[in-house]
Tab-separated table of C-alpha atoms in Angstrom:
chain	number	residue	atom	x	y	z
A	2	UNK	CA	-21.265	4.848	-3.770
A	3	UNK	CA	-24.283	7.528	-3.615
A	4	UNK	CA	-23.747	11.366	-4.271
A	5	UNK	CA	-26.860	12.952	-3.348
A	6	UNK	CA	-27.373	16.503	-4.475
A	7	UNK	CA	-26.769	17.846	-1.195
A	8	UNK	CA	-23.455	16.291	-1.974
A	9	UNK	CA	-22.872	17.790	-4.806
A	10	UNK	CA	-23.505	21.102	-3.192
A	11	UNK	CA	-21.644	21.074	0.023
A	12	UNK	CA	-18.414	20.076	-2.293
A	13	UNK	CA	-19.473	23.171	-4.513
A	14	UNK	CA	-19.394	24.759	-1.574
A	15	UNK	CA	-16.007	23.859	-0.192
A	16	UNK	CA	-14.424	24.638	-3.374
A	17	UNK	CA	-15.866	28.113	-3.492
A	18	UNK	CA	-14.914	28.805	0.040
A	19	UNK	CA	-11.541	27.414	-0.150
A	20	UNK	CA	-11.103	29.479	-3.612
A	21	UNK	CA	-12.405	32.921	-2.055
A	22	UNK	CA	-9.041	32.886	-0.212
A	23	UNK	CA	-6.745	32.011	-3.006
A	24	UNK	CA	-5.645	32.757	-6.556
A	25	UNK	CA	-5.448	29.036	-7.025
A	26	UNK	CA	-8.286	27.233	-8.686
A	27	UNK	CA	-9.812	23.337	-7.428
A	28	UNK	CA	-11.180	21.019	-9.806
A	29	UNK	CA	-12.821	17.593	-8.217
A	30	UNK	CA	-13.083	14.287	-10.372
A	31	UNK	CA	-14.829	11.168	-8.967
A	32	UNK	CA	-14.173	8.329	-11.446
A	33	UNK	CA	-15.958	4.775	-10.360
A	34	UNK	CA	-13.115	2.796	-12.182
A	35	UNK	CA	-10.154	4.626	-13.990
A	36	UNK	CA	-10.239	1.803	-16.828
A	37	UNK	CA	-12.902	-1.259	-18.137
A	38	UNK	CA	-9.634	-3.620	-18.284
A	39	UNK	CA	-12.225	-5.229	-20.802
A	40	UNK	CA	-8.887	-7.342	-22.050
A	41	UNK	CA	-7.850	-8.909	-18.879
A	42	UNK	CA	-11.424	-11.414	-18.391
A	43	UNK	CA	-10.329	-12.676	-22.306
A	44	UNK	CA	-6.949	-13.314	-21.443
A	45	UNK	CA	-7.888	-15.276	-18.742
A	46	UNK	CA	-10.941	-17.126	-20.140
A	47	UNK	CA	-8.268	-18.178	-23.188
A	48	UNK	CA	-5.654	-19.589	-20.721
A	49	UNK	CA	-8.439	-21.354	-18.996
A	50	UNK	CA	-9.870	-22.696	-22.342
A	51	UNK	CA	-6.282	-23.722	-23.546
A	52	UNK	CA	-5.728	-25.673	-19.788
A	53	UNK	CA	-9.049	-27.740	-20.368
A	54	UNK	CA	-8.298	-30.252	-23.234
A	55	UNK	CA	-5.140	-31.466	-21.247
A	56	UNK	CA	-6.838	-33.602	-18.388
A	57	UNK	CA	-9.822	-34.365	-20.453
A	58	UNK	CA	-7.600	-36.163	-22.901
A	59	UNK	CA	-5.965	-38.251	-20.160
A	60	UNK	CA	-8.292	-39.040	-18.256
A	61	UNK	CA	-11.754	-39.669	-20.791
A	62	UNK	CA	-12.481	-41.053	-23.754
A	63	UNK	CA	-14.211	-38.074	-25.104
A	64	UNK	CA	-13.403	-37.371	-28.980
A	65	UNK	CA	-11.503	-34.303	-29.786
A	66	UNK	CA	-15.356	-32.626	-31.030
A	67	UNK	CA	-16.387	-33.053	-27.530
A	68	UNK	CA	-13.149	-31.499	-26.053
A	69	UNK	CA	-13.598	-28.471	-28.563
A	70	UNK	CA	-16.730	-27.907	-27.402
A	71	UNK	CA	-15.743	-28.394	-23.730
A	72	UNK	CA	-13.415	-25.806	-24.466
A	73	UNK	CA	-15.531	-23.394	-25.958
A	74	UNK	CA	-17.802	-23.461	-23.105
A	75	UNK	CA	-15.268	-23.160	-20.395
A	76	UNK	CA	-14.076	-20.114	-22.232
A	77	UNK	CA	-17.781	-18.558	-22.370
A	78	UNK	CA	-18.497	-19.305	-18.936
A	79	UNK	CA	-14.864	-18.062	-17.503
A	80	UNK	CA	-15.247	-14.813	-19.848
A	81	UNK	CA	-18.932	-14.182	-18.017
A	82	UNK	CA	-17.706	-14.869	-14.768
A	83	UNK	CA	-15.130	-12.792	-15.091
A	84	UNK	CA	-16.057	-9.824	-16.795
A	85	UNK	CA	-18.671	-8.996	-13.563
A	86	UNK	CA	-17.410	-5.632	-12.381
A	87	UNK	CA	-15.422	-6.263	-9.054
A	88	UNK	CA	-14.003	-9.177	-10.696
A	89	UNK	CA	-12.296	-8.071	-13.995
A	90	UNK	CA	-10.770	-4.882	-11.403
A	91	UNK	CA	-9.285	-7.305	-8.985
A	92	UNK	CA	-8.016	-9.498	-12.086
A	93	UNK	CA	-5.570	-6.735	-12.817
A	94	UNK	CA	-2.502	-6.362	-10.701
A	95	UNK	CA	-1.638	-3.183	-8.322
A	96	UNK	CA	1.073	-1.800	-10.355
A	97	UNK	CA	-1.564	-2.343	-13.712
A	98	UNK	CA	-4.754	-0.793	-11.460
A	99	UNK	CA	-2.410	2.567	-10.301
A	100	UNK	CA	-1.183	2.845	-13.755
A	101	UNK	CA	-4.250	3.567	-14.856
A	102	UNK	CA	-5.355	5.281	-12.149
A	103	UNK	CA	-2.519	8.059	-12.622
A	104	UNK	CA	-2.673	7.712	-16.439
A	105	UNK	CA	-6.582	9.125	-16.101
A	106	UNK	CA	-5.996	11.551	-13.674
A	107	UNK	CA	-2.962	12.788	-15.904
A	108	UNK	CA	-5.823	12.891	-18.706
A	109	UNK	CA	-8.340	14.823	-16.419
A	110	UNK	CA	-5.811	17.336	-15.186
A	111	UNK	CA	-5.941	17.907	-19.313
A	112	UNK	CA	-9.418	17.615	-20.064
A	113	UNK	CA	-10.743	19.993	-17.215
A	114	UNK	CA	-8.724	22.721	-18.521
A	115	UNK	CA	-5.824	22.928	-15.282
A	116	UNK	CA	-3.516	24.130	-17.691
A	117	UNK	CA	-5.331	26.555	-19.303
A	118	UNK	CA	-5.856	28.956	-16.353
A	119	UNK	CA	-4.220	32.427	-16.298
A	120	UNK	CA	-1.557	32.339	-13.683
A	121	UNK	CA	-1.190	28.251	-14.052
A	122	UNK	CA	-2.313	27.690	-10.449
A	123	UNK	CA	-5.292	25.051	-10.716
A	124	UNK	CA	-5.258	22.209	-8.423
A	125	UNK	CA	-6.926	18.273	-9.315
A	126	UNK	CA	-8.356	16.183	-6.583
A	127	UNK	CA	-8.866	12.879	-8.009
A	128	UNK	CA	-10.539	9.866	-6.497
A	129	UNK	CA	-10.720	6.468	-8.714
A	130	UNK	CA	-12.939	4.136	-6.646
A	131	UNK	CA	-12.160	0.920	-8.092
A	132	UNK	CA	-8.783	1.266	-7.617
A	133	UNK	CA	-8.872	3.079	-4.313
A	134	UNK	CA	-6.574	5.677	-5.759
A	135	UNK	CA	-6.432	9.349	-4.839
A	136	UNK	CA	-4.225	11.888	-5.952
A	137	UNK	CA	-3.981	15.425	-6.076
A	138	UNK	CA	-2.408	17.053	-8.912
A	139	UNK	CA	-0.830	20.771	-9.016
A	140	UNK	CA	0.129	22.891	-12.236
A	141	UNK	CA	3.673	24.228	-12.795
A	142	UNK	CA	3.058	27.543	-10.906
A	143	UNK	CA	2.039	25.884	-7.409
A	144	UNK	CA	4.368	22.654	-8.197
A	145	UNK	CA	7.197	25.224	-8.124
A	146	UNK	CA	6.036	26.266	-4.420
A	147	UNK	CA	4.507	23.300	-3.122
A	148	UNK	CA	6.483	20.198	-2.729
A	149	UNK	CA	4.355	16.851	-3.827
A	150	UNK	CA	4.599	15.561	-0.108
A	151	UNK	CA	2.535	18.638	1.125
A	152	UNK	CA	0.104	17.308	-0.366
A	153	UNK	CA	-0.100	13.869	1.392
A	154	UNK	CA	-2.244	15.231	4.255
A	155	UNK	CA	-5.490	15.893	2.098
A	156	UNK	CA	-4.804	12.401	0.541
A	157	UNK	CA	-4.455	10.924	3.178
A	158	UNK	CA	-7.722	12.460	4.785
A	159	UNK	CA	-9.435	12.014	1.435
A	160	UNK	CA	-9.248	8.137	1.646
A	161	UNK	CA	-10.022	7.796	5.037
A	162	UNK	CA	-13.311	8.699	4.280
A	163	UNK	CA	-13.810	7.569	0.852
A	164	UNK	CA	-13.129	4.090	2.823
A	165	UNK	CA	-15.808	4.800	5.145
A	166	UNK	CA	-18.458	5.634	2.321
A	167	UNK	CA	-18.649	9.886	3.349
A	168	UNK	CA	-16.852	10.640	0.065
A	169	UNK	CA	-18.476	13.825	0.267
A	170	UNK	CA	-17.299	14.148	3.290
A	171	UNK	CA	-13.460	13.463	2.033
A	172	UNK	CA	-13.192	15.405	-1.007
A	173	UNK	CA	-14.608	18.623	1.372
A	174	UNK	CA	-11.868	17.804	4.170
A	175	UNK	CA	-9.098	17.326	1.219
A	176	UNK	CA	-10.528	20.226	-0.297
A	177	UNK	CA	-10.182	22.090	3.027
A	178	UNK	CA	-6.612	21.116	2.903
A	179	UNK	CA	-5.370	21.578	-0.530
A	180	UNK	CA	-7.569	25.430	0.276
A	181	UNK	CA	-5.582	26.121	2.717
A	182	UNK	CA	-1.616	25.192	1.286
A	183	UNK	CA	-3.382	27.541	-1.692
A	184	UNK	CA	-3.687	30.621	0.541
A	185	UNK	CA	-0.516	30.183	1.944
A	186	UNK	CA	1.536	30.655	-1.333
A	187	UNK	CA	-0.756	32.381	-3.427
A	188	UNK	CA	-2.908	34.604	-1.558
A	189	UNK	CA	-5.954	36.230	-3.461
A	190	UNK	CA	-5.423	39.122	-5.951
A	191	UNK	CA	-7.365	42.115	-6.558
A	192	UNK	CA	-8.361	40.958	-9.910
A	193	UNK	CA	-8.560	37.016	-9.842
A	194	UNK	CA	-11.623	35.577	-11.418
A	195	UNK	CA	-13.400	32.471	-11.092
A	196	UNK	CA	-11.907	30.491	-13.931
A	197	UNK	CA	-13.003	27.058	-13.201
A	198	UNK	CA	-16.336	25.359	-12.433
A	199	UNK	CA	-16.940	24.920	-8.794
A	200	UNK	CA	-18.434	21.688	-8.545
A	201	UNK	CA	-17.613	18.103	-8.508
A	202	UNK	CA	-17.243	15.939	-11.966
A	203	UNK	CA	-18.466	12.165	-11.770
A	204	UNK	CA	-17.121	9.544	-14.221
């Protein structure tokens, strides 16, 4: 995954545009993986190194020394192998991966200060790579309006083209989208301000 600056500015871009016809507000986190799950290539290395001494005592003569160190190795060499990027992501399970993947956008939605705008009307578009997770997120004042499958479309067009490597290119057309569900319910006011940054965060 490359962001080039032009990137960076044509989502800048889309988010100011989209905004210009809307109270609402659109923040834009890219995460590359929503978690380390730096516990999952120990777990595995330890069941691996427990597994080990059980066919090498039936089956050699090695003294328990040998086996220990057998053991130890096995473990370093499983915990290595498995602790390489793609790896320790696809040793988690689905449910584990969009667990975390909704736990950090929950924590973004926080952190970017959604909740802290005026009329509570900011919007998240999240995109967690590693888990192939997107999600849009909407405070209390447009969650009132907007009903969570609205939101779908721009998901759904957001992950079409993070799949295809333009995710640029998705988080403008799900930008485009969220923009215009925005305008519909909350048309701009005569004194809205720009409360959020208009660009897009990388994690």
């Amino acid at each position: 995954m490359t962001m080039t600056r032009d990137d960076h500015a044509r989502v800048a871009a889309a988010i100011h545009a989209a905004e210009g016809k809307t109270s609402g507000e659109i923040v834009c986190v890219l995460a590359r993986a929503s978690s380390d799950y730096s516990a999952l290539p120990i777990l595995w290395a330890a069941l691996l190194a427990l597994i080990v001494p059980w066919p090498l005592t039936a089956f050699t003569p090695w003294p328990a020394q040998h086996i220990y160190i057998a053991q130890l190795l096995a473990f370093a060499a499983a915990f290595f192998l498995l602790s390489l990027g793609n790896i320790r992501v696809a040793l988690a399970p689905r449910a584990l991966r969009r667990a975390a993947a909704h736990r950090a956008a929950m924590e973004q939605f926080v952190i970017r200060g959604i909740t802290r705008t005026k009329a509570r009307t900011g919007v998240l578009i999240y995109v967690s790579l590693a888990e192939r997770y997107a999600h849009v997120i909407a405070d209390e004042a447009i969650d009132a309006k907007v009903k969570h499958a609205d939101w779908q479309d721009a998901v759904d067009a957001l992950i079409a083209d993070v799949r295809e490597d333009r995710v640029a290119d998705g988080f403008i057309a799900a930008i485009n989208r969220c923009g215009a569900l925005l305008a519909r319910h909350f048309p701009p006011g005569p004194d809205d301000v720009n409360e959020l940054p208009d660009r897009l965060f990388i994690l």
